[in-house]
Amino acid sequence: MKKLFLLLLTTFCLISCTSDDETLTDYIGTWSGTYEGTEKGLWKFVVASDGKVTGTMYNENSNVNYNISGNLDRSGQLTAELVLPADGEFSGTLNLEKKGNGNWRNDSPTPSKSGSWIGAKDKTK
C-alpha cells in the first residue's frame, strides 16, 4: 500500500510539475508584421506575462490606426478584437519558432473588410 501511494504521489507530482507558464513565457514581448486583403498595412502588439495582448493595426490606404485588444492562451492561440474605430477581430496562432499568422475582419465602417496577417516576434537587443 505504501509503494502504491508513493507511485501515485510521484506520478501526480510529475504531471503537475510541467508548467504551462513556461510555454506562455516564450510568447511575451513585442510582435509585428503585415496584413492584407481588402485593406493592407502594418500591425504591432505586445503580449504581457498574463497573456493580455494590446496593440495597433495601421491601415496604409486610409492612414487610420485600429486598436487590437485580446488574449493569448498557453498554446499560442490569439483571440483579439479590433476596436476604436473598428468593430472586428484579429485572431490566429503564434508559435514557438517566433512566427505568427491568422485572419482579420473589420465590420465598421461598412462594407466589411477582411484578410490575413503574418508576422514574427521582434528580436530583443
mmCIF file of C-alpha atoms in Angstrom:
data_model
loop_
_atom_site.group_PDB
_atom_site.id
_atom_site.type_symbol
_atom_site.label_atom_id
_atom_site.label_comp_id
_atom_site.label_asym_id
_atom_site.label_seq_id
_atom_site.Cartn_x
_atom_site.Cartn_y
_atom_site.Cartn_z
ATOM 1 C CA MET A 1 0.000 0.000 0.000
ATOM 2 C CA LYS A 2 2.847 2.365 0.850
ATOM 3 C CA LYS A 3 4.504 1.688 -2.533
ATOM 4 C CA LEU A 4 1.255 2.295 -4.383
ATOM 5 C CA PHE A 5 0.799 5.612 -2.555
ATOM 6 C CA LEU A 6 4.372 6.637 -3.414
ATOM 7 C CA LEU A 7 3.857 5.680 -7.054
ATOM 8 C CA LEU A 8 0.645 7.721 -7.277
ATOM 9 C CA LEU A 9 2.240 10.675 -5.489
ATOM 10 C CA THR A 10 5.261 10.608 -7.810
ATOM 11 C CA THR A 11 3.046 10.395 -10.898
ATOM 12 C CA PHE A 12 0.902 13.283 -9.675
ATOM 13 C CA CYS A 13 3.983 15.418 -8.983
ATOM 14 C CA LEU A 14 5.447 14.752 -12.428
ATOM 15 C CA ILE A 15 2.200 15.685 -14.143
ATOM 16 C CA SER A 16 1.624 18.825 -12.083
ATOM 17 C CA CYS A 17 5.241 19.989 -12.335
ATOM 18 C CA THR A 18 5.111 20.501 -16.097
ATOM 19 C CA SER A 19 4.490 24.220 -16.015
ATOM 20 C CA ASP A 20 2.195 25.740 -18.610
ATOM 21 C CA ASP A 21 3.520 29.144 -17.551
ATOM 22 C CA GLU A 22 6.837 28.348 -19.215
ATOM 23 C CA THR A 23 5.065 27.997 -22.548
ATOM 24 C CA LEU A 24 3.392 31.416 -22.202
ATOM 25 C CA THR A 25 6.761 32.935 -21.282
ATOM 26 C CA ASP A 26 8.035 32.149 -24.782
ATOM 27 C CA TYR A 27 5.418 34.475 -26.293
ATOM 28 C CA ILE A 28 5.929 37.506 -24.017
ATOM 29 C CA GLY A 29 7.208 40.557 -25.893
ATOM 30 C CA THR A 30 6.549 42.636 -28.989
ATOM 31 C CA TRP A 31 5.274 41.068 -32.202
ATOM 32 C CA SER A 32 4.817 42.836 -35.547
ATOM 33 C CA GLY A 33 4.051 42.176 -39.183
ATOM 34 C CA THR A 34 1.856 42.964 -42.149
ATOM 35 C CA TYR A 35 -1.744 42.320 -43.123
ATOM 36 C CA GLU A 36 -3.503 42.222 -46.462
ATOM 37 C CA GLY A 37 -6.879 41.553 -48.034
ATOM 38 C CA THR A 38 -9.482 44.225 -48.732
ATOM 39 C CA GLU A 39 -7.117 46.574 -46.845
ATOM 40 C CA LYS A 40 -3.396 46.356 -46.187
ATOM 41 C CA GLY A 41 -0.950 47.701 -43.706
ATOM 42 C CA LEU A 42 1.162 47.028 -40.639
ATOM 43 C CA TRP A 43 0.321 45.692 -37.183
ATOM 44 C CA LYS A 44 2.150 45.547 -33.873
ATOM 45 C CA PHE A 45 1.152 44.214 -30.457
ATOM 46 C CA VAL A 46 2.657 43.321 -27.103
ATOM 47 C CA VAL A 47 1.992 40.064 -25.253
ATOM 48 C CA ALA A 48 2.106 40.613 -21.464
ATOM 49 C CA SER A 49 3.046 37.974 -18.884
ATOM 50 C CA ASP A 50 -0.638 37.258 -18.165
ATOM 51 C CA GLY A 51 -1.386 36.683 -21.873
ATOM 52 C CA LYS A 52 -3.067 40.048 -22.411
ATOM 53 C CA VAL A 53 -2.482 41.426 -25.911
ATOM 54 C CA THR A 54 -2.610 45.138 -26.807
ATOM 55 C CA GLY A 55 -1.511 46.884 -29.969
ATOM 56 C CA THR A 56 -2.463 48.587 -33.217
ATOM 57 C CA MET A 57 -3.228 47.755 -36.821
ATOM 58 C CA TYR A 58 -2.296 50.582 -39.215
ATOM 59 C CA ASN A 59 -4.199 50.923 -42.495
ATOM 60 C CA GLU A 60 -1.823 52.229 -45.181
ATOM 61 C CA ASN A 61 -4.660 53.265 -47.525
ATOM 62 C CA SER A 62 -6.724 55.385 -45.145
ATOM 63 C CA ASN A 63 -3.947 56.305 -42.668
ATOM 64 C CA VAL A 64 -6.081 55.001 -39.749
ATOM 65 C CA ASN A 65 -4.989 53.062 -36.663
ATOM 66 C CA TYR A 66 -7.224 50.334 -35.218
ATOM 67 C CA ASN A 67 -6.658 49.158 -31.643
ATOM 68 C CA ILE A 68 -6.026 45.450 -31.037
ATOM 69 C CA SER A 69 -7.147 44.119 -27.649
ATOM 70 C CA GLY A 70 -7.337 40.478 -26.608
ATOM 71 C CA ASN A 71 -5.689 37.444 -25.088
ATOM 72 C CA LEU A 72 -3.207 34.738 -25.951
ATOM 73 C CA ASP A 73 -3.556 31.280 -24.426
ATOM 74 C CA ARG A 74 -0.701 28.966 -23.475
ATOM 75 C CA SER A 75 -0.936 27.059 -26.753
ATOM 76 C CA GLY A 76 -0.339 30.252 -28.779
ATOM 77 C CA GLN A 77 -3.950 30.859 -29.850
ATOM 78 C CA LEU A 78 -4.650 34.574 -30.220
ATOM 79 C CA THR A 79 -8.185 35.903 -29.820
ATOM 80 C CA ALA A 80 -8.450 39.675 -30.103
ATOM 81 C CA GLU A 81 -10.863 42.390 -31.153
ATOM 82 C CA LEU A 82 -10.305 45.355 -33.429
ATOM 83 C CA VAL A 83 -11.768 48.360 -31.662
ATOM 84 C CA LEU A 84 -11.902 52.157 -31.936
ATOM 85 C CA PRO A 85 -12.815 52.999 -34.673
ATOM 86 C CA ALA A 86 -13.158 49.417 -35.878
ATOM 87 C CA ASP A 87 -15.585 46.629 -34.996
ATOM 88 C CA GLY A 88 -13.962 43.313 -35.843
ATOM 89 C CA GLU A 89 -11.500 40.651 -34.871
ATOM 90 C CA PHE A 90 -7.823 39.794 -35.166
ATOM 91 C CA SER A 91 -7.172 36.113 -34.487
ATOM 92 C CA GLY A 92 -4.582 33.486 -35.238
ATOM 93 C CA THR A 93 -1.683 31.494 -33.881
ATOM 94 C CA LEU A 94 1.763 32.379 -32.556
ATOM 95 C CA ASN A 95 4.312 29.566 -32.449
ATOM 96 C CA LEU A 96 7.465 28.769 -30.527
ATOM 97 C CA GLU A 97 9.542 29.480 -33.660
ATOM 98 C CA LYS A 98 8.551 33.141 -33.077
ATOM 99 C CA LYS A 99 6.279 33.359 -36.121
ATOM 100 C CA GLY A 100 2.569 34.069 -36.313
ATOM 101 C CA ASN A 101 -0.302 34.156 -38.773
ATOM 102 C CA GLY A 102 -4.057 34.425 -38.848
ATOM 103 C CA ASN A 103 -7.060 36.313 -40.117
ATOM 104 C CA TRP A 104 -8.629 39.686 -39.504
ATOM 105 C CA ARG A 105 -12.082 41.131 -40.085
ATOM 106 C CA ASN A 106 -13.451 44.672 -39.725
ATOM 107 C CA ASP A 107 -17.200 45.339 -39.952
ATOM 108 C CA SER A 108 -17.079 49.103 -39.404
ATOM 109 C CA PRO A 109 -17.425 51.178 -41.450
ATOM 110 C CA THR A 110 -19.392 49.088 -43.923
ATOM 111 C CA PRO A 111 -18.813 47.242 -46.151
ATOM 112 C CA SER A 112 -16.985 44.574 -44.143
ATOM 113 C CA LYS A 113 -13.304 44.136 -44.821
ATOM 114 C CA SER A 114 -11.173 41.062 -44.147
ATOM 115 C CA GLY A 115 -7.940 39.287 -44.931
ATOM 116 C CA SER A 116 -4.927 37.563 -43.446
ATOM 117 C CA TRP A 117 -1.868 38.573 -41.435
ATOM 118 C CA ILE A 118 1.660 37.283 -40.902
ATOM 119 C CA GLY A 119 4.437 38.367 -38.596
ATOM 120 C CA ALA A 120 7.098 37.487 -36.083
ATOM 121 C CA LYS A 121 8.326 38.255 -32.595
ATOM 122 C CA ASP A 122 10.655 41.248 -32.578
ATOM 123 C CA LYS A 123 14.239 40.401 -31.775
ATOM 124 C CA THR A 124 15.459 41.602 -28.397
ATOM 125 C CA LYS A 125 18.587 43.731 -28.300
#
